[in-house]
Amino acid sequence: VDDPDRHAIAVEGGAWWLDVVRHLRGHGHRPEVLTDNLRTSIAGTLAVGGFGDRSHVAGLQIESVTHLVLVTADGETRRVGPGDPLFGAWLAGGGRLGALAEVGLRTIARGNALAGSLIEWDDLGRFVDDALRIRADRRFDFLRVTRDWRRGVIAAIAANFRDDVRDDADRAALVGLRPARVLPLPPSDRIAHAEETDPIERWTYACPALELVFPLPDGLDALESVAASVEATG
Protein backbone atom coordinates (compact mmCIF):
# COMPACT_ATOMS: atom_id res chain seq x y z
CA VAL A 1 0.00 0.00 0.00
CA ASP A 2 1.38 3.39 -0.99
CA ASP A 3 -0.23 6.73 -0.21
CA PRO A 4 1.62 9.67 -1.75
CA ASP A 5 -1.22 11.85 -0.50
CA ARG A 6 -4.07 11.10 1.85
CA HIS A 7 -6.94 11.22 -0.61
CA ALA A 8 -5.70 8.50 -2.95
CA ILE A 9 -3.71 5.33 -2.45
CA ALA A 10 -2.06 2.77 -4.69
CA VAL A 11 -2.62 -0.84 -3.66
CA GLU A 12 -1.43 -4.20 -4.95
CA GLY A 13 -4.30 -6.15 -6.45
CA GLY A 14 -3.76 -9.16 -4.20
CA ALA A 15 -4.06 -7.18 -0.95
CA TRP A 16 -7.08 -7.64 1.29
CA TRP A 17 -9.40 -4.73 2.03
CA LEU A 18 -8.53 -5.39 5.67
CA ASP A 19 -4.90 -4.48 4.89
CA VAL A 20 -6.06 -1.24 3.29
CA VAL A 21 -8.31 -0.10 6.14
CA ARG A 22 -5.64 -0.93 8.71
CA HIS A 23 -3.18 1.26 6.82
CA LEU A 24 -5.60 4.14 6.27
CA ARG A 25 -6.74 4.12 9.89
CA GLY A 26 -3.49 5.81 10.89
CA HIS A 27 -4.28 8.68 8.53
CA GLY A 28 -7.92 9.11 9.57
CA HIS A 29 -9.08 7.93 6.15
CA ARG A 30 -10.97 5.00 4.62
CA PRO A 31 -11.96 3.85 1.12
CA GLU A 32 -14.92 5.66 -0.43
CA VAL A 33 -16.90 2.39 -0.49
CA LEU A 34 -16.00 -0.71 1.47
CA THR A 35 -17.22 -4.26 1.00
CA ASP A 36 -18.84 -5.97 3.99
CA ASN A 37 -16.25 -8.79 3.91
CA LEU A 38 -12.83 -7.21 4.48
CA ARG A 39 -11.10 -10.58 3.99
CA THR A 40 -11.46 -10.38 0.22
CA SER A 41 -8.91 -9.16 -2.31
CA ILE A 42 -8.95 -5.76 -3.99
CA ALA A 43 -8.68 -7.34 -7.45
CA GLY A 44 -11.40 -9.91 -6.80
CA THR A 45 -13.90 -7.32 -5.62
CA LEU A 46 -13.24 -4.79 -8.37
CA ALA A 47 -13.53 -7.54 -10.97
CA VAL A 48 -17.21 -7.87 -10.07
CA GLY A 49 -18.00 -4.22 -9.35
CA GLY A 50 -17.96 -4.11 -5.57
CA PHE A 51 -21.15 -3.25 -3.66
CA GLY A 52 -20.51 -1.86 -0.19
CA ASP A 53 -21.41 0.22 2.81
CA ARG A 54 -21.68 3.60 0.99
CA SER A 55 -22.92 2.38 -2.40
CA HIS A 56 -26.26 4.10 -1.81
CA VAL A 57 -24.46 7.46 -2.05
CA ALA A 58 -21.14 6.72 -3.78
CA GLY A 59 -21.95 3.87 -6.17
CA LEU A 60 -19.89 0.73 -6.66
CA GLN A 61 -16.30 0.38 -5.50
CA ILE A 62 -15.09 0.56 -9.11
CA GLU A 63 -16.26 4.18 -9.26
CA SER A 64 -13.52 5.21 -6.83
CA VAL A 65 -10.73 3.75 -8.99
CA THR A 66 -8.22 6.30 -10.36
CA HIS A 67 -5.88 4.00 -12.34
CA LEU A 68 -5.09 0.36 -13.03
CA VAL A 69 -1.81 -1.44 -13.70
CA LEU A 70 -2.67 -4.58 -15.65
CA VAL A 71 -0.60 -7.52 -16.80
CA THR A 72 -2.27 -8.58 -20.02
CA ALA A 73 -2.19 -11.94 -21.78
CA ASP A 74 0.59 -10.79 -24.14
CA GLY A 75 2.89 -10.32 -21.12
CA GLU A 76 2.76 -6.53 -21.26
CA THR A 77 2.31 -4.32 -18.18
CA ARG A 78 -0.10 -1.50 -18.92
CA ARG A 79 -1.01 1.49 -16.77
CA VAL A 80 -4.45 2.74 -17.78
CA GLY A 81 -6.88 5.33 -16.47
CA PRO A 82 -10.33 6.79 -17.16
CA GLY A 83 -10.92 7.22 -20.86
CA ASP A 84 -8.77 4.23 -21.81
CA PRO A 85 -10.95 1.44 -23.26
CA LEU A 86 -9.06 -1.19 -21.26
CA PHE A 87 -9.74 0.69 -18.01
CA GLY A 88 -13.50 0.65 -18.49
CA ALA A 89 -13.57 -2.87 -19.87
CA TRP A 90 -11.56 -4.42 -17.03
CA LEU A 91 -13.56 -2.94 -14.15
CA ALA A 92 -16.45 -5.31 -13.32
CA GLY A 93 -15.27 -7.41 -16.27
CA GLY A 94 -14.61 -10.59 -14.34
CA GLY A 95 -10.82 -10.31 -14.63
CA ARG A 96 -10.81 -11.75 -18.16
CA LEU A 97 -8.66 -9.00 -19.69
CA GLY A 98 -5.59 -9.38 -17.50
CA ALA A 99 -4.28 -9.66 -13.96
CA LEU A 100 -4.55 -6.60 -11.73
CA ALA A 101 -1.10 -5.73 -10.37
CA GLU A 102 -1.96 -2.35 -8.86
CA VAL A 103 -4.97 -0.10 -8.45
CA GLY A 104 -5.39 3.52 -7.41
CA LEU A 105 -8.29 4.27 -5.06
CA ARG A 106 -9.75 7.51 -3.80
CA THR A 107 -10.21 7.79 -0.04
CA ILE A 108 -12.30 9.97 2.26
CA ALA A 109 -11.65 11.46 5.68
CA ARG A 110 -13.72 9.25 7.97
CA GLY A 111 -13.26 7.19 11.08
CA ASN A 112 -14.10 3.49 11.24
CA ALA A 113 -16.44 3.57 14.22
CA LEU A 114 -20.13 3.16 13.41
CA ALA A 115 -22.86 4.88 15.42
CA GLY A 116 -26.45 4.48 14.36
CA SER A 117 -29.80 2.75 14.66
CA LEU A 118 -31.75 -0.31 13.65
CA ILE A 119 -34.73 0.97 11.65
CA GLU A 120 -37.70 -1.22 10.75
CA TRP A 121 -40.55 -0.64 8.31
CA ASP A 122 -43.69 -2.79 8.12
CA ASP A 123 -44.66 -1.42 4.70
CA LEU A 124 -42.52 -1.85 1.57
CA GLY A 125 -43.80 1.34 -0.05
CA ARG A 126 -42.91 3.49 2.96
CA PHE A 127 -39.49 1.89 3.10
CA VAL A 128 -38.81 2.71 -0.56
CA ASP A 129 -39.94 6.32 -0.05
CA ASP A 130 -37.67 6.67 2.99
CA ALA A 131 -34.77 4.90 1.24
CA LEU A 132 -34.95 7.35 -1.67
CA ARG A 133 -35.00 10.24 0.80
CA ILE A 134 -32.00 8.80 2.67
CA ARG A 135 -30.09 8.44 -0.58
CA ALA A 136 -30.97 11.93 -1.86
CA ASP A 137 -30.06 13.63 1.43
CA ARG A 138 -26.96 11.47 2.04
CA ARG A 139 -28.10 11.09 5.63
CA PHE A 140 -26.12 7.96 6.46
CA ASP A 141 -22.64 6.76 5.54
CA PHE A 142 -23.65 3.16 6.14
CA LEU A 143 -26.91 1.56 5.08
CA ARG A 144 -27.49 -2.19 5.08
CA VAL A 145 -31.03 -3.43 4.50
CA THR A 146 -32.68 -6.85 4.65
CA ARG A 147 -36.25 -8.03 4.36
CA ASP A 148 -37.41 -10.40 7.07
CA TRP A 149 -40.06 -12.42 5.32
CA ARG A 150 -41.16 -14.28 8.45
CA ARG A 151 -41.74 -11.12 10.50
CA GLY A 152 -43.01 -9.09 7.56
CA VAL A 153 -40.60 -6.19 8.13
CA ILE A 154 -37.79 -4.46 6.27
CA ALA A 155 -34.90 -3.87 8.66
CA ALA A 156 -31.98 -1.51 8.09
CA ILE A 157 -28.82 -0.70 9.97
CA ALA A 158 -28.38 3.02 9.28
CA ALA A 159 -25.28 4.61 10.75
CA ASN A 160 -22.52 7.17 10.31
CA PHE A 161 -18.78 6.72 10.62
CA ARG A 162 -17.15 8.44 13.57
CA ASP A 163 -13.65 8.93 14.86
CA ASP A 164 -14.69 7.67 18.29
CA VAL A 165 -17.06 4.79 19.08
CA ARG A 166 -18.38 6.74 22.05
CA ASP A 167 -20.08 9.29 19.77
CA ASP A 168 -23.88 9.09 19.74
CA ALA A 169 -25.89 8.51 16.59
CA ASP A 170 -27.20 11.55 14.76
CA ARG A 171 -30.86 11.54 15.71
CA ALA A 172 -31.59 14.41 13.33
CA ALA A 173 -31.00 12.02 10.42
CA LEU A 174 -34.21 10.19 11.37
CA VAL A 175 -36.43 13.29 11.00
CA GLY A 176 -38.96 12.98 8.20
CA LEU A 177 -38.73 9.20 7.92
CA ARG A 178 -41.73 6.94 8.55
CA PRO A 179 -40.45 3.71 10.08
CA ALA A 180 -42.47 1.45 12.35
CA ARG A 181 -39.67 1.19 14.90
CA VAL A 182 -36.25 2.67 15.67
CA LEU A 183 -33.77 1.08 18.07
CA PRO A 184 -30.40 2.70 18.88
CA LEU A 185 -27.45 0.40 18.32
CA PRO A 186 -24.31 0.26 20.45
CA PRO A 187 -21.33 1.84 18.64
CA SER A 188 -18.96 -0.58 16.95
CA ASP A 189 -15.54 -0.53 15.30
CA ARG A 190 -15.68 -2.23 11.90
CA ILE A 191 -11.95 -2.91 11.69
CA ALA A 192 -11.85 -4.51 15.12
CA HIS A 193 -14.87 -6.63 14.21
CA ALA A 194 -13.22 -7.81 10.97
CA GLU A 195 -10.00 -8.64 12.78
CA GLU A 196 -11.84 -10.75 15.33
CA THR A 197 -14.39 -12.49 13.11
CA ASP A 198 -13.99 -14.28 9.80
CA PRO A 199 -17.33 -13.86 7.97
CA ILE A 200 -16.88 -17.18 6.18
CA GLU A 201 -16.95 -18.96 9.54
CA ARG A 202 -20.02 -17.01 10.65
CA TRP A 203 -22.23 -17.09 7.58
CA THR A 204 -24.06 -20.04 6.11
CA TYR A 205 -24.94 -19.28 2.52
CA ALA A 206 -28.27 -20.40 1.10
CA CYS A 207 -27.68 -23.05 -1.53
CA PRO A 208 -29.21 -23.44 -4.01
CA ALA A 209 -29.96 -19.72 -4.33
CA LEU A 210 -31.32 -17.30 -6.90
CA GLU A 211 -30.43 -13.62 -7.20
CA LEU A 212 -32.91 -11.23 -8.80
CA VAL A 213 -32.67 -7.52 -9.59
CA PHE A 214 -35.87 -5.46 -9.74
CA PRO A 215 -36.01 -1.92 -11.17
CA LEU A 216 -38.06 0.73 -9.41
CA PRO A 217 -40.95 1.37 -9.35
CA ASP A 218 -42.45 -1.57 -11.30
CA GLY A 219 -40.12 -3.99 -9.58
CA LEU A 220 -42.03 -3.65 -6.31
CA ASP A 221 -45.07 -5.42 -7.79
CA ALA A 222 -42.81 -8.06 -9.31
CA LEU A 223 -41.07 -8.57 -5.96
CA GLU A 224 -44.38 -9.15 -4.19
CA SER A 225 -45.45 -11.63 -6.87
CA VAL A 226 -42.19 -13.57 -6.63
CA ALA A 227 -42.37 -13.54 -2.82
CA ALA A 228 -45.90 -14.96 -2.92
CA SER A 229 -44.80 -17.70 -5.32
CA VAL A 230 -41.82 -18.65 -3.15
CA GLU A 231 -43.95 -18.71 0.01
CA ALA A 232 -46.53 -20.91 -1.71
CA THR A 233 -43.89 -23.57 -2.32
CA GLY A 234 -43.16 -23.82 1.40
PDB file of C-alpha atoms in Angstrom:
ATOM      1  CA  VAL A   1       0.000   0.000   0.000  1.00  0.00           C
ATOM      2  CA  ASP A   2       1.379   3.385  -0.988  1.00  0.00           C
ATOM      3  CA  ASP A   3      -0.230   6.729  -0.208  1.00  0.00           C
ATOM      4  CA  PRO A   4       1.619   9.674  -1.753  1.00  0.00           C
ATOM      5  CA  ASP A   5      -1.222  11.849  -0.496  1.00  0.00           C
ATOM      6  CA  ARG A   6      -4.068  11.099   1.852  1.00  0.00           C
ATOM      7  CA  HIS A   7      -6.943  11.218  -0.611  1.00  0.00           C
ATOM      8  CA  ALA A   8      -5.704   8.504  -2.952  1.00  0.00           C
ATOM      9  CA  ILE A   9      -3.713   5.335  -2.450  1.00  0.00           C
ATOM     10  CA  ALA A  10      -2.056   2.771  -4.690  1.00  0.00           C
ATOM     11  CA  VAL A  11      -2.622  -0.841  -3.661  1.00  0.00           C
ATOM     12  CA  GLU A  12      -1.427  -4.204  -4.946  1.00  0.00           C
ATOM     13  CA  GLY A  13      -4.303  -6.150  -6.453  1.00  0.00           C
ATOM     14  CA  GLY A  14      -3.764  -9.158  -4.200  1.00  0.00           C
ATOM     15  CA  ALA A  15      -4.056  -7.183  -0.947  1.00  0.00           C
ATOM     16  CA  TRP A  16      -7.077  -7.639   1.287  1.00  0.00           C
ATOM     17  CA  TRP A  17      -9.399  -4.734   2.031  1.00  0.00           C
ATOM     18  CA  LEU A  18      -8.529  -5.389   5.671  1.00  0.00           C
ATOM     19  CA  ASP A  19      -4.896  -4.476   4.888  1.00  0.00           C
ATOM     20  CA  VAL A  20      -6.059  -1.238   3.288  1.00  0.00           C
ATOM     21  CA  VAL A  21      -8.309  -0.100   6.139  1.00  0.00           C
ATOM     22  CA  ARG A  22      -5.643  -0.929   8.712  1.00  0.00           C
ATOM     23  CA  HIS A  23      -3.179   1.256   6.821  1.00  0.00           C
ATOM     24  CA  LEU A  24      -5.597   4.142   6.270  1.00  0.00           C
ATOM     25  CA  ARG A  25      -6.742   4.118   9.888  1.00  0.00           C
ATOM     26  CA  GLY A  26      -3.489   5.815  10.890  1.00  0.00           C
ATOM     27  CA  HIS A  27      -4.277   8.683   8.529  1.00  0.00           C
ATOM     28  CA  GLY A  28      -7.923   9.113   9.571  1.00  0.00           C
ATOM     29  CA  HIS A  29      -9.082   7.926   6.152  1.00  0.00           C
ATOM     30  CA  ARG A  30     -10.969   5.002   4.623  1.00  0.00           C
ATOM     31  CA  PRO A  31     -11.964   3.847   1.119  1.00  0.00           C
ATOM     32  CA  GLU A  32     -14.919   5.663  -0.425  1.00  0.00           C
ATOM     33  CA  VAL A  33     -16.895   2.392  -0.492  1.00  0.00           C
ATOM     34  CA  LEU A  34     -15.996  -0.708   1.473  1.00  0.00           C
ATOM     35  CA  THR A  35     -17.222  -4.260   0.999  1.00  0.00           C
ATOM     36  CA  ASP A  36     -18.838  -5.971   3.990  1.00  0.00           C
ATOM     37  CA  ASN A  37     -16.254  -8.788   3.908  1.00  0.00           C
ATOM     38  CA  LEU A  38     -12.833  -7.214   4.476  1.00  0.00           C
ATOM     39  CA  ARG A  39     -11.098 -10.584   3.994  1.00  0.00           C
ATOM     40  CA  THR A  40     -11.458 -10.379   0.223  1.00  0.00           C
ATOM     41  CA  SER A  41      -8.913  -9.159  -2.309  1.00  0.00           C
ATOM     42  CA  ILE A  42      -8.945  -5.764  -3.985  1.00  0.00           C
ATOM     43  CA  ALA A  43      -8.678  -7.344  -7.454  1.00  0.00           C
ATOM     44  CA  GLY A  44     -11.403  -9.907  -6.802  1.00  0.00           C
ATOM     45  CA  THR A  45     -13.902  -7.322  -5.615  1.00  0.00           C
ATOM     46  CA  LEU A  46     -13.237  -4.791  -8.369  1.00  0.00           C
ATOM     47  CA  ALA A  47     -13.528  -7.537 -10.975  1.00  0.00           C
ATOM     48  CA  VAL A  48     -17.211  -7.873 -10.072  1.00  0.00           C
ATOM     49  CA  GLY A  49     -18.000  -4.217  -9.346  1.00  0.00           C
ATOM     50  CA  GLY A  50     -17.964  -4.108  -5.568  1.00  0.00           C
ATOM     51  CA  PHE A  51     -21.146  -3.251  -3.661  1.00  0.00           C
ATOM     52  CA  GLY A  52     -20.510  -1.859  -0.190  1.00  0.00           C
ATOM     53  CA  ASP A  53     -21.414   0.222   2.812  1.00  0.00           C
ATOM     54  CA  ARG A  54     -21.684   3.597   0.991  1.00  0.00           C
ATOM     55  CA  SER A  55     -22.920   2.375  -2.400  1.00  0.00           C
ATOM     56  CA  HIS A  56     -26.257   4.103  -1.806  1.00  0.00           C
ATOM     57  CA  VAL A  57     -24.457   7.459  -2.055  1.00  0.00           C
ATOM     58  CA  ALA A  58     -21.135   6.719  -3.784  1.00  0.00           C
ATOM     59  CA  GLY A  59     -21.950   3.873  -6.173  1.00  0.00           C
ATOM     60  CA  LEU A  60     -19.895   0.727  -6.663  1.00  0.00           C
ATOM     61  CA  GLN A  61     -16.303   0.384  -5.501  1.00  0.00           C
ATOM     62  CA  ILE A  62     -15.087   0.559  -9.111  1.00  0.00           C
ATOM     63  CA  GLU A  63     -16.260   4.177  -9.263  1.00  0.00           C
ATOM     64  CA  SER A  64     -13.517   5.210  -6.832  1.00  0.00           C
ATOM     65  CA  VAL A  65     -10.725   3.752  -8.990  1.00  0.00           C
ATOM     66  CA  THR A  66      -8.217   6.297 -10.361  1.00  0.00           C
ATOM     67  CA  HIS A  67      -5.883   4.001 -12.335  1.00  0.00           C
ATOM     68  CA  LEU A  68      -5.085   0.357 -13.032  1.00  0.00           C
ATOM     69  CA  VAL A  69      -1.815  -1.439 -13.699  1.00  0.00           C
ATOM     70  CA  LEU A  70      -2.668  -4.584 -15.652  1.00  0.00           C
ATOM     71  CA  VAL A  71      -0.598  -7.520 -16.802  1.00  0.00           C
ATOM     72  CA  THR A  72      -2.273  -8.583 -20.025  1.00  0.00           C
ATOM     73  CA  ALA A  73      -2.193 -11.940 -21.782  1.00  0.00           C
ATOM     74  CA  ASP A  74       0.590 -10.787 -24.136  1.00  0.00           C
ATOM     75  CA  GLY A  75       2.892 -10.324 -21.120  1.00  0.00           C
ATOM     76  CA  GLU A  76       2.764  -6.525 -21.255  1.00  0.00           C
ATOM     77  CA  THR A  77       2.308  -4.315 -18.177  1.00  0.00           C
ATOM     78  CA  ARG A  78      -0.099  -1.497 -18.924  1.00  0.00           C
ATOM     79  CA  ARG A  79      -1.007   1.489 -16.769  1.00  0.00           C
ATOM     80  CA  VAL A  80      -4.449   2.736 -17.776  1.00  0.00           C
ATOM     81  CA  GLY A  81      -6.879   5.335 -16.475  1.00  0.00           C
ATOM     82  CA  PRO A  82     -10.333   6.791 -17.156  1.00  0.00           C
ATOM     83  CA  GLY A  83     -10.917   7.219 -20.860  1.00  0.00           C
ATOM     84  CA  ASP A  84      -8.774   4.231 -21.813  1.00  0.00           C
ATOM     85  CA  PRO A  85     -10.954   1.439 -23.260  1.00  0.00           C
ATOM     86  CA  LEU A  86      -9.057  -1.193 -21.264  1.00  0.00           C
ATOM     87  CA  PHE A  87      -9.738   0.689 -18.014  1.00  0.00           C
ATOM     88  CA  GLY A  88     -13.502   0.648 -18.489  1.00  0.00           C
ATOM     89  CA  ALA A  89     -13.570  -2.871 -19.867  1.00  0.00           C
ATOM     90  CA  TRP A  90     -11.555  -4.425 -17.030  1.00  0.00           C
ATOM     91  CA  LEU A  91     -13.562  -2.943 -14.146  1.00  0.00           C
ATOM     92  CA  ALA A  92     -16.452  -5.310 -13.317  1.00  0.00           C
ATOM     93  CA  GLY A  93     -15.267  -7.415 -16.273  1.00  0.00           C
ATOM     94  CA  GLY A  94     -14.605 -10.593 -14.336  1.00  0.00           C
ATOM     95  CA  GLY A  95     -10.821 -10.306 -14.629  1.00  0.00           C
ATOM     96  CA  ARG A  96     -10.810 -11.747 -18.155  1.00  0.00           C
ATOM     97  CA  LEU A  97      -8.660  -9.005 -19.693  1.00  0.00           C
ATOM     98  CA  GLY A  98      -5.594  -9.379 -17.504  1.00  0.00           C
ATOM     99  CA  ALA A  99      -4.284  -9.657 -13.958  1.00  0.00           C
ATOM    100  CA  LEU A 100      -4.545  -6.595 -11.733  1.00  0.00           C
ATOM    101  CA  ALA A 101      -1.101  -5.732 -10.371  1.00  0.00           C
ATOM    102  CA  GLU A 102      -1.964  -2.354  -8.865  1.00  0.00           C
ATOM    103  CA  VAL A 103      -4.971  -0.096  -8.452  1.00  0.00           C
ATOM    104  CA  GLY A 104      -5.385   3.523  -7.407  1.00  0.00           C
ATOM    105  CA  LEU A 105      -8.289   4.271  -5.062  1.00  0.00           C
ATOM    106  CA  ARG A 106      -9.751   7.514  -3.798  1.00  0.00           C
ATOM    107  CA  THR A 107     -10.210   7.792  -0.036  1.00  0.00           C
ATOM    108  CA  ILE A 108     -12.301   9.968   2.255  1.00  0.00           C
ATOM    109  CA  ALA A 109     -11.647  11.464   5.680  1.00  0.00           C
ATOM    110  CA  ARG A 110     -13.721   9.252   7.973  1.00  0.00           C
ATOM    111  CA  GLY A 111     -13.261   7.192  11.079  1.00  0.00           C
ATOM    112  CA  ASN A 112     -14.098   3.494  11.241  1.00  0.00           C
ATOM    113  CA  ALA A 113     -16.439   3.571  14.218  1.00  0.00           C
ATOM    114  CA  LEU A 114     -20.127   3.161  13.413  1.00  0.00           C
ATOM    115  CA  ALA A 115     -22.857   4.880  15.419  1.00  0.00           C
ATOM    116  CA  GLY A 116     -26.452   4.484  14.359  1.00  0.00           C
ATOM    117  CA  SER A 117     -29.803   2.750  14.657  1.00  0.00           C
ATOM    118  CA  LEU A 118     -31.754  -0.307  13.650  1.00  0.00           C
ATOM    119  CA  ILE A 119     -34.727   0.969  11.648  1.00  0.00           C
ATOM    120  CA  GLU A 120     -37.698  -1.219  10.753  1.00  0.00           C
ATOM    121  CA  TRP A 121     -40.548  -0.644   8.313  1.00  0.00           C
ATOM    122  CA  ASP A 122     -43.690  -2.786   8.123  1.00  0.00           C
ATOM    123  CA  ASP A 123     -44.660  -1.425   4.702  1.00  0.00           C
ATOM    124  CA  LEU A 124     -42.522  -1.854   1.571  1.00  0.00           C
ATOM    125  CA  GLY A 125     -43.796   1.335  -0.052  1.00  0.00           C
ATOM    126  CA  ARG A 126     -42.914   3.492   2.962  1.00  0.00           C
ATOM    127  CA  PHE A 127     -39.493   1.890   3.102  1.00  0.00           C
ATOM    128  CA  VAL A 128     -38.814   2.709  -0.556  1.00  0.00           C
ATOM    129  CA  ASP A 129     -39.940   6.320  -0.046  1.00  0.00           C
ATOM    130  CA  ASP A 130     -37.673   6.672   2.989  1.00  0.00           C
ATOM    131  CA  ALA A 131     -34.766   4.899   1.244  1.00  0.00           C
ATOM    132  CA  LEU A 132     -34.945   7.347  -1.665  1.00  0.00           C
ATOM    133  CA  ARG A 133     -35.004  10.239   0.798  1.00  0.00           C
ATOM    134  CA  ILE A 134     -32.000   8.802   2.673  1.00  0.00           C
ATOM    135  CA  ARG A 135     -30.091   8.438  -0.579  1.00  0.00           C
ATOM    136  CA  ALA A 136     -30.973  11.931  -1.859  1.00  0.00           C
ATOM    137  CA  ASP A 137     -30.059  13.632   1.427  1.00  0.00           C
ATOM    138  CA  ARG A 138     -26.963  11.475   2.042  1.00  0.00           C
ATOM    139  CA  ARG A 139     -28.096  11.088   5.631  1.00  0.00           C
ATOM    140  CA  PHE A 140     -26.119   7.958   6.458  1.00  0.00           C
ATOM    141  CA  ASP A 141     -22.636   6.764   5.537  1.00  0.00           C
ATOM    142  CA  PHE A 142     -23.646   3.163   6.141  1.00  0.00           C
ATOM    143  CA  LEU A 143     -26.913   1.557   5.084  1.00  0.00           C
ATOM    144  CA  ARG A 144     -27.492  -2.188   5.078  1.00  0.00           C
ATOM    145  CA  VAL A 145     -31.034  -3.433   4.499  1.00  0.00           C
ATOM    146  CA  THR A 146     -32.681  -6.851   4.649  1.00  0.00           C
ATOM    147  CA  ARG A 147     -36.252  -8.025   4.364  1.00  0.00           C
ATOM    148  CA  ASP A 148     -37.405 -10.400   7.073  1.00  0.00           C
ATOM    149  CA  TRP A 149     -40.063 -12.420   5.319  1.00  0.00           C
ATOM    150  CA  ARG A 150     -41.162 -14.281   8.452  1.00  0.00           C
ATOM    151  CA  ARG A 151     -41.743 -11.124  10.503  1.00  0.00           C
ATOM    152  CA  GLY A 152     -43.008  -9.094   7.564  1.00  0.00           C
ATOM    153  CA  VAL A 153     -40.602  -6.193   8.125  1.00  0.00           C
ATOM    154  CA  ILE A 154     -37.791  -4.456   6.265  1.00  0.00           C
ATOM    155  CA  ALA A 155     -34.900  -3.869   8.661  1.00  0.00           C
ATOM    156  CA  ALA A 156     -31.979  -1.512   8.094  1.00  0.00           C
ATOM    157  CA  ILE A 157     -28.820  -0.699   9.968  1.00  0.00           C
ATOM    158  CA  ALA A 158     -28.378   3.021   9.277  1.00  0.00           C
ATOM    159  CA  ALA A 159     -25.276   4.613  10.752  1.00  0.00           C
ATOM    160  CA  ASN A 160     -22.515   7.173  10.310  1.00  0.00           C
ATOM    161  CA  PHE A 161     -18.779   6.717  10.622  1.00  0.00           C
ATOM    162  CA  ARG A 162     -17.146   8.442  13.565  1.00  0.00           C
ATOM    163  CA  ASP A 163     -13.651   8.927  14.860  1.00  0.00           C
ATOM    164  CA  ASP A 164     -14.686   7.667  18.290  1.00  0.00           C
ATOM    165  CA  VAL A 165     -17.059   4.788  19.076  1.00  0.00           C
ATOM    166  CA  ARG A 166     -18.385   6.744  22.053  1.00  0.00           C
ATOM    167  CA  ASP A 167     -20.078   9.288  19.775  1.00  0.00           C
ATOM    168  CA  ASP A 168     -23.880   9.090  19.744  1.00  0.00           C
ATOM    169  CA  ALA A 169     -25.894   8.506  16.587  1.00  0.00           C
ATOM    170  CA  ASP A 170     -27.200  11.551  14.757  1.00  0.00           C
ATOM    171  CA  ARG A 171     -30.858  11.543  15.715  1.00  0.00           C
ATOM    172  CA  ALA A 172     -31.594  14.414  13.327  1.00  0.00           C
ATOM    173  CA  ALA A 173     -31.000  12.020  10.419  1.00  0.00           C
ATOM    174  CA  LEU A 174     -34.207  10.195  11.368  1.00  0.00           C
ATOM    175  CA  VAL A 175     -36.425  13.292  11.004  1.00  0.00           C
ATOM    176  CA  GLY A 176     -38.963  12.985   8.200  1.00  0.00           C
ATOM    177  CA  LEU A 177     -38.731   9.202   7.919  1.00  0.00           C
ATOM    178  CA  ARG A 178     -41.732   6.944   8.554  1.00  0.00           C
ATOM    179  CA  PRO A 179     -40.450   3.712  10.083  1.00  0.00           C
ATOM    180  CA  ALA A 180     -42.473   1.451  12.349  1.00  0.00           C
ATOM    181  CA  ARG A 181     -39.673   1.192  14.904  1.00  0.00           C
ATOM    182  CA  VAL A 182     -36.248   2.672  15.668  1.00  0.00           C
ATOM    183  CA  LEU A 183     -33.769   1.080  18.074  1.00  0.00           C
ATOM    184  CA  PRO A 184     -30.405   2.697  18.883  1.00  0.00           C
ATOM    185  CA  LEU A 185     -27.450   0.400  18.317  1.00  0.00           C
ATOM    186  CA  PRO A 186     -24.306   0.256  20.445  1.00  0.00           C
ATOM    187  CA  PRO A 187     -21.332   1.837  18.640  1.00  0.00           C
ATOM    188  CA  SER A 188     -18.956  -0.583  16.951  1.00  0.00           C
ATOM    189  CA  ASP A 189     -15.542  -0.531  15.302  1.00  0.00           C
ATOM    190  CA  ARG A 190     -15.679  -2.233  11.896  1.00  0.00           C
ATOM    191  CA  ILE A 191     -11.951  -2.914  11.691  1.00  0.00           C
ATOM    192  CA  ALA A 192     -11.854  -4.509  15.119  1.00  0.00           C
ATOM    193  CA  HIS A 193     -14.866  -6.627  14.212  1.00  0.00           C
ATOM    194  CA  ALA A 194     -13.225  -7.809  10.974  1.00  0.00           C
ATOM    195  CA  GLU A 195      -9.998  -8.642  12.781  1.00  0.00           C
ATOM    196  CA  GLU A 196     -11.841 -10.752  15.331  1.00  0.00           C
ATOM    197  CA  THR A 197     -14.392 -12.488  13.112  1.00  0.00           C
ATOM    198  CA  ASP A 198     -13.988 -14.284   9.804  1.00  0.00           C
ATOM    199  CA  PRO A 199     -17.330 -13.858   7.968  1.00  0.00           C
ATOM    200  CA  ILE A 200     -16.881 -17.176   6.181  1.00  0.00           C
ATOM    201  CA  GLU A 201     -16.949 -18.955   9.542  1.00  0.00           C
ATOM    202  CA  ARG A 202     -20.018 -17.007  10.655  1.00  0.00           C
ATOM    203  CA  TRP A 203     -22.227 -17.085   7.577  1.00  0.00           C
ATOM    204  CA  THR A 204     -24.058 -20.045   6.113  1.00  0.00           C
ATOM    205  CA  TYR A 205     -24.937 -19.283   2.517  1.00  0.00           C
ATOM    206  CA  ALA A 206     -28.267 -20.397   1.101  1.00  0.00           C
ATOM    207  CA  CYS A 207     -27.684 -23.051  -1.534  1.00  0.00           C
ATOM    208  CA  PRO A 208     -29.206 -23.437  -4.009  1.00  0.00           C
ATOM    209  CA  ALA A 209     -29.955 -19.718  -4.327  1.00  0.00           C
ATOM    210  CA  LEU A 210     -31.321 -17.304  -6.903  1.00  0.00           C
ATOM    211  CA  GLU A 211     -30.425 -13.625  -7.201  1.00  0.00           C
ATOM    212  CA  LEU A 212     -32.905 -11.231  -8.799  1.00  0.00           C
ATOM    213  CA  VAL A 213     -32.670  -7.522  -9.593  1.00  0.00           C
ATOM    214  CA  PHE A 214     -35.866  -5.456  -9.736  1.00  0.00           C
ATOM    215  CA  PRO A 215     -36.012  -1.920 -11.166  1.00  0.00           C
ATOM    216  CA  LEU A 216     -38.064   0.730  -9.408  1.00  0.00           C
ATOM    217  CA  PRO A 217     -40.945   1.369  -9.347  1.00  0.00           C
ATOM    218  CA  ASP A 218     -42.449  -1.573 -11.304  1.00  0.00           C
ATOM    219  CA  GLY A 219     -40.116  -3.989  -9.578  1.00  0.00           C
ATOM    220  CA  LEU A 220     -42.033  -3.646  -6.314  1.00  0.00           C
ATOM    221  CA  ASP A 221     -45.072  -5.421  -7.790  1.00  0.00           C
ATOM    222  CA  ALA A 222     -42.810  -8.063  -9.307  1.00  0.00           C
ATOM    223  CA  LEU A 223     -41.073  -8.574  -5.964  1.00  0.00           C
ATOM    224  CA  GLU A 224     -44.381  -9.148  -4.191  1.00  0.00           C
ATOM    225  CA  SER A 225     -45.446 -11.625  -6.871  1.00  0.00           C
ATOM    226  CA  VAL A 226     -42.186 -13.573  -6.631  1.00  0.00           C
ATOM    227  CA  ALA A 227     -42.374 -13.539  -2.815  1.00  0.00           C
ATOM    228  CA  ALA A 228     -45.901 -14.963  -2.915  1.00  0.00           C
ATOM    229  CA  SER A 229     -44.800 -17.704  -5.322  1.00  0.00           C
ATOM    230  CA  VAL A 230     -41.822 -18.652  -3.152  1.00  0.00           C
ATOM    231  CA  GLU A 231     -43.949 -18.707   0.005  1.00  0.00           C
ATOM    232  CA  ALA A 232     -46.531 -20.906  -1.705  1.00  0.00           C
ATOM    233  CA  THR A 233     -43.885 -23.565  -2.324  1.00  0.00           C
ATOM    234  CA  GLY A 234     -43.156 -23.815   1.396  1.00  0.00           C
TER     235      GLY A 234
END
